[in-house]
Amino acid sequence: MRSITKVLEVINEVFEGVLGKTPSYNTIGNWIKKYGLDVYKTSAESLKNQDYAAVVDESMMIGSQKLLLTLAVPSKHQQRPLRHDDVTVIDMSVLPSWKGEDVKNRIEKAANKTGHFPKYVISDNAQNIIKGTRLLGVSRHCDISHTLGVCLERTYNKADDFKEYLKSMTAVKFKYNMTKVAYLLPPTQRTVARFINLSCWVKWSSKMLNIYNHLSSEEKEVFSFIPHNASLIEELTEIMTCVGNIEEIFKHQGLSKKTINQCQLQVRRILMSGNERMIKFACSIRSFLDEEDKILESDDDVRNNSSDIIESIFGSYKARKSPNKLHGVTPFVLFIPAHTQLLKMEAKKNYHFKERLERVRLKEIEHWKSENLSPNLVVKRIALLKKAG
């Protein structure tokens, strides 16, 4: 908010006060929360007579809290990956942890706002969300990226050669971080959801294997573990090629009986002629595809099965919220519905900013906060320390 104020001050200075009095950063923050709350209250109205799918996920821990977000997206695939302007935020709530019954209650509350249940739910493989959708009796599609990551984890997590290769990469990255070979070091491996993000360092490994003979003698010594793991690298390259092809098909063309057949062909062509591990991985993918096929209602049913959009929205929120983890989830979370709404072309054309701000009072934000958010740990900390004098 302070950056916005500075930008406005610069514009005023260059254009001789064209904007008038510059609002403070607190005022701008209040505008965002007011508009966000207004959008959040009215967002479900556009879905009253429209089929939709619900994308449900919980954030990583923010302070001592987890944000459960429920988004409505088109139930019919758009022949392209979902974008932020496809999203309508229909529910946001915070708890220290989410159980299956809690998830069920929040999806049910969102359905009451729209007037009907979603046609289906998209989520990762978190057990609490799986249980919540099962209790609700709504069909659920697994997010394609998370599911392929789970299949990879089951195949490689306990493989000795895979673990040894990861160990070698990690050791090299720490040992040579500030040396002249640092420009060749592998990308950082994620601690959480590592198997959803294998592609970056598998590509690095493949490229390093191809150029290994062109390296200097010192560089060859540092990266000597690369040619020693050539067969594993080639195996993983084939695996990730198949994973990438499947993700591209589903995200760009949607989940349908036709695309399932296309993915089955990819699995058969790339993996089924490989080694035992590749065949094991292929069988787990084919089993998953068979289960997804059973949920589809007809040959013409084309659905979304990626929850990338909710991860992206979480990222947009986290990039703008306070970096102090003790703040947890504050009313600034109302940025999320405001952000998604303002990306829609129709909303831009019919944007009545002043009217929306006038019909939401700050006390309404406080009331929403008390009903939906947990106590702020910073406030509790200050109150307790004050008692010490």
GROMACS .gro file of C-alpha atoms in nm:
model
  389
    1MET     CA    1   0.000   0.000   0.000
    2ARG     CA    2   0.289   0.235   0.074
    3SER     CA    3   0.426   0.173  -0.275
    4ILE     CA    4   0.091   0.269  -0.430
    5THR     CA    5   0.091   0.595  -0.230
    6LYS     CA    6   0.444   0.675  -0.351
    7VAL     CA    7   0.346   0.609  -0.714
    8LEU     CA    8   0.047   0.843  -0.680
    9GLU     CA    9   0.270   1.109  -0.525
   10VAL     CA   10   0.512   1.086  -0.819
   11ILE     CA   11   0.225   1.120  -1.069
   12ASN     CA   12   0.096   1.423  -0.879
   13GLU     CA   13   0.440   1.582  -0.880
   14VAL     CA   14   0.502   1.526  -1.253
   15PHE     CA   15   0.152   1.633  -1.363
   16GLU     CA   16   0.116   1.927  -1.123
   17GLY     CA   17  -0.132   1.776  -0.877
   18VAL     CA   18  -0.369   1.625  -1.133
   19LEU     CA   19  -0.487   1.362  -0.879
   20GLY     CA   20  -0.558   1.606  -0.598
   21LYS     CA   21  -0.496   1.491  -0.242
   22THR     CA   22  -0.310   1.157  -0.229
   23PRO     CA   23  -0.481   0.890  -0.013
   24SER     CA   24  -0.281   0.727   0.265
   25TYR     CA   25  -0.179   0.363   0.249
   26ASN     CA   26  -0.437   0.281   0.521
   27THR     CA   27  -0.713   0.434   0.310
   28ILE     CA   28  -0.608   0.231   0.005
   29GLY     CA   29  -0.604  -0.085   0.218
   30ASN     CA   30  -0.955  -0.010   0.342
   31TRP     CA   31  -1.076   0.045  -0.016
   32ILE     CA   32  -0.945  -0.297  -0.117
   33LYS     CA   33  -1.114  -0.466   0.181
   34LYS     CA   34  -1.443  -0.283   0.122
   35TYR     CA   35  -1.454  -0.374  -0.245
   36GLY     CA   36  -1.345  -0.731  -0.171
   37LEU     CA   37  -1.618  -0.780   0.089
   38ASP     CA   38  -1.882  -0.639  -0.146
   39VAL     CA   39  -1.769  -0.875  -0.424
   40TYR     CA   40  -1.754  -1.169  -0.182
   41LYS     CA   41  -2.110  -1.109  -0.061
   42THR     CA   42  -2.255  -1.083  -0.413
   43SER     CA   43  -2.029  -1.319  -0.609
   44ALA     CA   44  -2.261  -1.619  -0.592
   45GLU     CA   45  -2.551  -1.434  -0.759
   46SER     CA   46  -2.403  -1.488  -1.106
   47LEU     CA   47  -2.402  -1.866  -1.046
   48LYS     CA   48  -2.770  -1.908  -0.950
   49ASN     CA   49  -2.869  -2.061  -1.286
   50GLN     CA   50  -2.528  -2.177  -1.401
   51ASP     CA   51  -2.339  -2.505  -1.369
   52TYR     CA   52  -2.003  -2.467  -1.202
   53ALA     CA   53  -1.720  -2.674  -1.062
   54ALA     CA   54  -1.566  -2.603  -0.721
   55VAL     CA   55  -1.189  -2.591  -0.673
   56VAL     CA   56  -1.110  -2.648  -0.305
   57ASP     CA   57  -0.776  -2.628  -0.128
   58GLU     CA   58  -0.620  -2.516   0.199
   59SER     CA   59  -0.315  -2.292   0.214
   60MET     CA   60   0.012  -2.380   0.379
   61MET     CA   61   0.020  -2.274   0.742
   62ILE     CA   62   0.006  -1.893   0.775
   63GLY     CA   63   0.113  -1.827   1.131
   64SER     CA   64  -0.106  -2.069   1.328
   65GLN     CA   65  -0.384  -2.070   1.067
   66LYS     CA   66  -0.485  -2.236   0.743
   67LEU     CA   67  -0.703  -2.064   0.486
   68LEU     CA   68  -0.959  -2.287   0.313
   69LEU     CA   69  -1.057  -2.140  -0.021
   70THR     CA   70  -1.347  -2.251  -0.243
   71LEU     CA   71  -1.353  -2.120  -0.599
   72ALA     CA   72  -1.622  -2.159  -0.862
   73VAL     CA   73  -1.494  -2.218  -1.217
   74PRO     CA   74  -1.673  -2.318  -1.539
   75SER     CA   75  -1.777  -2.684  -1.526
   76LYS     CA   76  -1.715  -2.716  -1.900
   77HIS     CA   77  -1.353  -2.689  -2.006
   78GLN     CA   78  -1.266  -2.371  -2.199
   79GLN     CA   79  -1.011  -2.540  -2.431
   80ARG     CA   80  -0.734  -2.358  -2.245
   81PRO     CA   81  -0.593  -2.359  -1.890
   82LEU     CA   82  -0.801  -2.177  -1.629
   83ARG     CA   83  -0.719  -1.809  -1.571
   84HIS     CA   84  -0.779  -1.579  -1.274
   85ASP     CA   85  -1.067  -1.410  -1.457
   86ASP     CA   86  -1.249  -1.747  -1.482
   87VAL     CA   87  -1.272  -1.762  -1.103
   88THR     CA   88  -1.547  -1.660  -0.862
   89VAL     CA   89  -1.458  -1.676  -0.491
   90ILE     CA   90  -1.754  -1.833  -0.313
   91ASP     CA   91  -1.608  -1.920   0.027
   92MET     CA   92  -1.311  -1.829   0.249
   93SER     CA   93  -1.257  -1.939   0.606
   94VAL     CA   94  -0.977  -1.994   0.855
   95LEU     CA   95  -0.905  -2.265   1.114
   96PRO     CA   96  -0.589  -2.400   1.281
   97SER     CA   97  -0.656  -2.727   1.096
   98TRP     CA   98  -0.928  -2.861   0.869
   99LYS     CA   99  -1.109  -3.192   0.916
  100GLY     CA  100  -1.329  -3.367   0.661
  101GLU     CA  101  -1.649  -3.253   0.833
  102ASP     CA  102  -1.525  -2.892   0.833
  103VAL     CA  103  -1.452  -2.905   0.461
  104LYS     CA  104  -1.796  -3.054   0.394
  105ASN     CA  105  -1.964  -2.774   0.591
  106ARG     CA  106  -1.780  -2.499   0.401
  107ILE     CA  107  -1.860  -2.645   0.057
  108GLU     CA  108  -2.221  -2.683   0.171
  109LYS     CA  109  -2.227  -2.320   0.285
  110ALA     CA  110  -2.090  -2.210  -0.052
  111ALA     CA  111  -2.356  -2.418  -0.228
  112ASN     CA  112  -2.627  -2.244  -0.023
  113LYS     CA  113  -2.498  -1.910  -0.153
  114THR     CA  114  -2.514  -2.024  -0.517
  115GLY     CA  115  -2.844  -2.206  -0.474
  116HIS     CA  116  -2.711  -2.544  -0.588
  117PHE     CA  117  -2.417  -2.781  -0.542
  118PRO     CA  118  -2.121  -2.780  -0.782
  119LYS     CA  119  -2.132  -3.032  -1.064
  120TYR     CA  120  -1.803  -3.169  -0.935
  121VAL     CA  121  -1.509  -3.071  -0.713
  122ILE     CA  122  -1.143  -3.043  -0.812
  123SER     CA  123  -0.881  -3.085  -0.539
  124ASP     CA  124  -0.542  -3.231  -0.463
  125ASN     CA  125  -0.515  -3.562  -0.277
  126ALA     CA  126  -0.547  -3.420   0.076
  127GLN     CA  127  -0.745  -3.672   0.281
  128ASN     CA  128  -0.957  -3.409   0.459
  129ILE     CA  129  -1.086  -3.270   0.128
  130ILE     CA  130  -1.143  -3.620  -0.011
  131LYS     CA  131  -1.346  -3.705   0.300
  132GLY     CA  132  -1.538  -3.377   0.286
  133THR     CA  133  -1.651  -3.430  -0.075
  134ARG     CA  134  -1.739  -3.792   0.001
  135LEU     CA  135  -1.958  -3.686   0.296
  136LEU     CA  136  -2.123  -3.432   0.071
  137GLY     CA  137  -2.192  -3.688  -0.202
  138VAL     CA  138  -2.036  -3.474  -0.478
  139SER     CA  139  -1.809  -3.632  -0.740
  140ARG     CA  140  -1.444  -3.526  -0.722
  141HIS     CA  141  -1.168  -3.508  -0.981
  142CYS     CA  142  -0.806  -3.534  -0.868
  143ASP     CA  143  -0.578  -3.249  -0.970
  144ILE     CA  144  -0.365  -3.393  -1.250
  145SER     CA  145  -0.030  -3.246  -1.133
  146HIS     CA  146  -0.066  -3.362  -0.771
  147THR     CA  147  -0.180  -3.707  -0.879
  148LEU     CA  148   0.111  -3.760  -1.117
  149GLY     CA  149   0.338  -3.639  -0.834
  150VAL     CA  150   0.190  -3.903  -0.602
  151CYS     CA  151   0.249  -4.171  -0.868
  152LEU     CA  152   0.612  -4.056  -0.901
  153GLU     CA  153   0.659  -4.061  -0.525
  154ARG     CA  154   0.526  -4.416  -0.494
  155THR     CA  155   0.763  -4.529  -0.769
  156TYR     CA  156   1.087  -4.352  -0.673
  157ASN     CA  157   1.070  -4.240  -0.310
  158LYS     CA  158   1.238  -4.554  -0.175
  159ALA     CA  159   1.463  -4.625  -0.476
  160ASP     CA  160   1.828  -4.630  -0.360
  161ASP     CA  161   1.975  -4.493  -0.683
  162PHE     CA  162   1.723  -4.207  -0.687
  163LYS     CA  163   1.793  -4.113  -0.323
  164GLU     CA  164   2.170  -4.128  -0.382
  165TYR     CA  165   2.143  -3.903  -0.686
  166LEU     CA  166   1.939  -3.643  -0.493
  167LYS     CA  167   2.197  -3.659  -0.215
  168SER     CA  168   2.481  -3.596  -0.462
  169MET     CA  169   2.303  -3.297  -0.615
  170THR     CA  170   2.234  -3.146  -0.272
  171ALA     CA  171   2.595  -3.194  -0.159
  172VAL     CA  172   2.733  -3.027  -0.472
  173LYS     CA  173   2.497  -2.731  -0.438
  174PHE     CA  174   2.605  -2.661  -0.080
  175LYS     CA  175   2.976  -2.727  -0.130
  176TYR     CA  176   3.033  -2.523  -0.447
  177ASN     CA  177   2.774  -2.248  -0.398
  178MET     CA  178   3.030  -1.963  -0.385
  179THR     CA  179   3.289  -2.100  -0.631
  180LYS     CA  180   3.355  -2.046  -1.002
  181VAL     CA  181   3.153  -2.357  -1.094
  182ALA     CA  182   2.843  -2.216  -0.921
  183TYR     CA  183   2.696  -2.115  -1.259
  184LEU     CA  184   2.646  -2.485  -1.336
  185LEU     CA  185   2.487  -2.587  -1.006
  186PRO     CA  186   2.147  -2.764  -1.009
  187PRO     CA  187   1.821  -2.577  -0.934
  188THR     CA  188   1.695  -2.579  -0.576
  189GLN     CA  189   1.492  -2.886  -0.483
  190ARG     CA  190   1.168  -2.821  -0.302
  191THR     CA  191   1.129  -2.980   0.041
  192VAL     CA  192   0.748  -2.987   0.019
  193ALA     CA  193   0.577  -3.139  -0.288
  194ARG     CA  194   0.916  -3.235  -0.432
  195PHE     CA  195   0.771  -3.490  -0.671
  196ILE     CA  196   0.541  -3.233  -0.832
  197ASN     CA  197   0.848  -3.028  -0.927
  198LEU     CA  198   1.095  -3.282  -1.062
  199SER     CA  199   1.097  -3.149  -1.417
  200CYS     CA  200   1.334  -2.854  -1.358
  201TRP     CA  201   1.623  -3.059  -1.221
  202VAL     CA  202   1.559  -3.356  -1.452
  203LYS     CA  203   1.601  -3.111  -1.745
  204TRP     CA  204   1.917  -2.978  -1.580
  205SER     CA  205   2.051  -3.333  -1.537
  206SER     CA  206   1.979  -3.419  -1.901
  207LYS     CA  207   2.152  -3.105  -2.029
  208MET     CA  208   2.452  -3.161  -1.803
  209LEU     CA  209   2.481  -3.519  -1.929
  210ASN     CA  210   2.480  -3.393  -2.291
  211ILE     CA  211   2.752  -3.130  -2.235
  212TYR     CA  212   2.961  -3.323  -1.984
  213ASN     CA  213   3.243  -3.394  -2.233
  214HIS     CA  214   3.272  -3.020  -2.305
  215LEU     CA  215   3.331  -2.925  -1.941
  216SER     CA  216   3.672  -2.834  -1.800
  217SER     CA  217   3.863  -3.094  -1.601
  218GLU     CA  218   3.773  -2.919  -1.274
  219GLU     CA  219   3.403  -2.906  -1.369
  220LYS     CA  220   3.409  -3.271  -1.471
  221GLU     CA  221   3.547  -3.363  -1.131
  222VAL     CA  222   3.276  -3.167  -0.949
  223PHE     CA  223   2.995  -3.318  -1.159
  224SER     CA  224   3.137  -3.668  -1.195
  225PHE     CA  225   2.817  -3.810  -1.042
  226ILE     CA  226   2.628  -3.709  -1.360
  227PRO     CA  227   2.769  -3.974  -1.601
  228HIS     CA  228   2.762  -4.232  -1.321
  229ASN     CA  229   2.383  -4.186  -1.311
  230ALA     CA  230   2.332  -4.168  -1.688
  231SER     CA  231   2.080  -4.453  -1.701
  232LEU     CA  232   1.871  -4.301  -1.419
  233ILE     CA  233   1.877  -3.958  -1.585
  234GLU     CA  234   1.763  -4.104  -1.919
  235GLU     CA  235   1.489  -4.298  -1.740
  236LEU     CA  236   1.365  -3.989  -1.556
  237THR     CA  237   1.379  -3.785  -1.877
  238GLU     CA  238   1.142  -4.034  -2.044
  239ILE     CA  239   0.918  -4.031  -1.735
  240MET     CA  240   0.898  -3.650  -1.726
  241THR     CA  241   0.834  -3.632  -2.101
  242CYS     CA  242   0.528  -3.850  -2.051
  243VAL     CA  243   0.417  -3.649  -1.744
  244GLY     CA  244   0.454  -3.322  -1.937
  245ASN     CA  245   0.255  -3.455  -2.233
  246ILE     CA  246  -0.030  -3.575  -2.009
  247GLU     CA  247  -0.048  -3.245  -1.819
  248GLU     CA  248  -0.051  -3.045  -2.144
  249ILE     CA  249  -0.332  -3.257  -2.292
  250PHE     CA  250  -0.557  -3.225  -1.986
  251LYS     CA  251  -0.486  -2.858  -1.910
  252HIS     CA  252  -0.532  -2.741  -2.271
  253GLN     CA  253  -0.803  -2.982  -2.392
  254GLY     CA  254  -0.980  -3.083  -2.071
  255LEU     CA  255  -1.068  -3.416  -1.913
  256SER     CA  256  -1.283  -3.624  -2.147
  257LYS     CA  257  -1.301  -3.978  -2.275
  258LYS     CA  258  -1.114  -3.860  -2.584
  259THR     CA  259  -0.823  -3.705  -2.392
  260ILE     CA  260  -0.807  -4.002  -2.155
  261ASN     CA  261  -0.752  -4.224  -2.460
  262GLN     CA  262  -0.482  -3.985  -2.585
  263CYS     CA  263  -0.304  -4.007  -2.249
  264GLN     CA  264  -0.334  -4.386  -2.241
  265LEU     CA  265  -0.156  -4.389  -2.578
  266GLN     CA  266   0.120  -4.164  -2.441
  267VAL     CA  267   0.169  -4.400  -2.147
  268ARG     CA  268   0.179  -4.705  -2.372
  269ARG     CA  269   0.418  -4.547  -2.624
  270ILE     CA  270   0.668  -4.392  -2.382
  271LEU     CA  271   0.657  -4.602  -2.064
  272MET     CA  272   0.533  -4.955  -2.130
  273SER     CA  273   0.847  -5.045  -2.329
  274GLY     CA  274   1.075  -4.925  -2.048
  275ASN     CA  275   1.219  -5.093  -1.739
  276GLU     CA  276   1.031  -5.236  -1.441
  277ARG     CA  277   0.998  -4.901  -1.264
  278MET     CA  278   0.868  -4.726  -1.574
  279ILE     CA  279   0.608  -4.999  -1.620
  280LYS     CA  280   0.507  -4.968  -1.253
  281PHE     CA  281   0.465  -4.592  -1.298
  282ALA     CA  282   0.267  -4.653  -1.619
  283CYS     CA  283   0.029  -4.891  -1.440
  284SER     CA  284  -0.042  -4.638  -1.164
  285ILE     CA  285  -0.125  -4.369  -1.423
  286ARG     CA  286  -0.351  -4.603  -1.619
  287SER     CA  287  -0.534  -4.700  -1.301
  288PHE     CA  288  -0.589  -4.331  -1.219
  289LEU     CA  289  -0.717  -4.258  -1.571
  290ASP     CA  290  -0.961  -4.550  -1.551
  291GLU     CA  291  -1.105  -4.410  -1.226
  292GLU     CA  292  -1.145  -4.061  -1.375
  293ASP     CA  293  -1.314  -4.210  -1.682
  294LYS     CA  294  -1.586  -4.364  -1.464
  295ILE     CA  295  -1.689  -4.021  -1.329
  296LEU     CA  296  -1.754  -3.868  -1.672
  297GLU     CA  297  -2.121  -3.868  -1.772
  298SER     CA  298  -2.090  -3.900  -2.151
  299ASP     CA  299  -1.856  -3.886  -2.450
  300ASP     CA  300  -1.929  -3.512  -2.481
  301ASP     CA  301  -1.851  -3.434  -2.115
  302VAL     CA  302  -1.532  -3.221  -2.107
  303ARG     CA  303  -1.423  -3.107  -1.761
  304ASN     CA  304  -1.146  -2.920  -1.581
  305ASN     CA  305  -0.913  -3.134  -1.370
  306SER     CA  306  -0.636  -2.893  -1.273
  307SER     CA  307  -0.623  -2.692  -0.951
  308ASP     CA  308  -0.323  -2.484  -1.064
  309ILE     CA  309  -0.546  -2.178  -1.056
  310ILE     CA  310  -0.601  -2.196  -0.679
  311GLU     CA  311  -0.226  -2.234  -0.619
  312SER     CA  312  -0.171  -1.926  -0.834
  313ILE     CA  313  -0.429  -1.726  -0.638
  314PHE     CA  314  -0.271  -1.832  -0.307
  315GLY     CA  315   0.060  -1.710  -0.450
  316SER     CA  316  -0.087  -1.372  -0.549
  317TYR     CA  317  -0.224  -1.326  -0.198
  318LYS     CA  318   0.095  -1.435  -0.019
  319ALA     CA  319   0.305  -1.200  -0.235
  320ARG     CA  320   0.103  -0.902  -0.108
  321LYS     CA  321   0.017  -0.990   0.253
  322SER     CA  322   0.233  -0.897   0.551
  323PRO     CA  323   0.552  -1.106   0.572
  324ASN     CA  324   0.508  -1.124   0.951
  325LYS     CA  325   0.377  -1.476   1.012
  326LEU     CA  326   0.233  -1.375   1.349
  327HIS     CA  327  -0.028  -1.168   1.163
  328GLY     CA  328  -0.179  -1.489   1.024
  329VAL     CA  329  -0.477  -1.438   0.791
  330THR     CA  330  -0.602  -1.080   0.829
  331PRO     CA  331  -0.898  -0.901   0.664
  332PHE     CA  332  -0.659  -0.825   0.378
  333VAL     CA  333  -0.757  -1.173   0.254
  334LEU     CA  334  -1.052  -0.987   0.098
  335PHE     CA  335  -0.796  -0.890  -0.165
  336ILE     CA  336  -0.861  -1.230  -0.325
  337PRO     CA  337  -1.224  -1.174  -0.441
  338ALA     CA  338  -1.138  -0.814  -0.538
  339HIS     CA  339  -0.841  -0.932  -0.744
  340THR     CA  340  -1.029  -1.201  -0.936
  341GLN     CA  341  -1.330  -0.979  -1.000
  342LEU     CA  342  -1.131  -0.687  -1.141
  343LEU     CA  343  -0.966  -0.914  -1.398
  344LYS     CA  344  -1.304  -0.985  -1.561
  345MET     CA  345  -1.375  -0.769  -1.866
  346GLU     CA  346  -1.742  -0.724  -1.777
  347ALA     CA  347  -1.651  -0.602  -1.428
  348LYS     CA  348  -1.409  -0.347  -1.573
  349LYS     CA  349  -1.674  -0.205  -1.804
  350ASN     CA  350  -1.937  -0.179  -1.531
  351TYR     CA  351  -1.704  -0.075  -1.253
  352HIS     CA  352  -1.876   0.156  -1.004
  353PHE     CA  353  -1.599   0.195  -0.752
  354LYS     CA  354  -1.749   0.481  -0.551
  355GLU     CA  355  -2.087   0.308  -0.521
  356ARG     CA  356  -1.931  -0.016  -0.397
  357LEU     CA  357  -1.719   0.165  -0.138
  358GLU     CA  358  -2.015   0.361  -0.007
  359ARG     CA  359  -2.234   0.057   0.055
  360VAL     CA  360  -1.975  -0.123   0.273
  361ARG     CA  361  -1.886   0.016   0.616
  362LEU     CA  362  -1.567  -0.056   0.807
  363LYS     CA  363  -1.773  -0.209   1.090
  364GLU     CA  364  -1.902  -0.469   0.839
  365ILE     CA  365  -1.542  -0.571   0.773
  366GLU     CA  366  -1.487  -0.606   1.147
  367HIS     CA  367  -1.804  -0.817   1.177
  368TRP     CA  368  -1.692  -1.041   0.888
  369LYS     CA  369  -1.349  -1.071   1.049
  370SER     CA  370  -1.496  -1.183   1.384
  371GLU     CA  371  -1.712  -1.448   1.213
  372ASN     CA  372  -1.457  -1.590   0.970
  373LEU     CA  373  -1.103  -1.525   1.093
  374SER     CA  374  -0.904  -1.633   1.398
  375PRO     CA  375  -0.765  -1.384   1.655
  376ASN     CA  376  -0.453  -1.199   1.538
  377LEU     CA  377  -0.148  -1.331   1.726
  378VAL     CA  378   0.026  -0.993   1.707
  379VAL     CA  379  -0.264  -0.830   1.894
  380LYS     CA  380  -0.258  -1.109   2.155
  381ARG     CA  381   0.119  -1.067   2.192
  382ILE     CA  382   0.093  -0.689   2.244
  383ALA     CA  383  -0.191  -0.728   2.494
  384LEU     CA  384  -0.001  -0.986   2.695
  385LEU     CA  385   0.328  -0.795   2.698
  386LYS     CA  386   0.150  -0.480   2.813
  387LYS     CA  387   0.058  -0.660   3.133
  388ALA     CA  388   0.429  -0.692   3.208
  389GLY     CA  389   0.446  -0.314   3.233
   0.00000   0.00000   0.00000
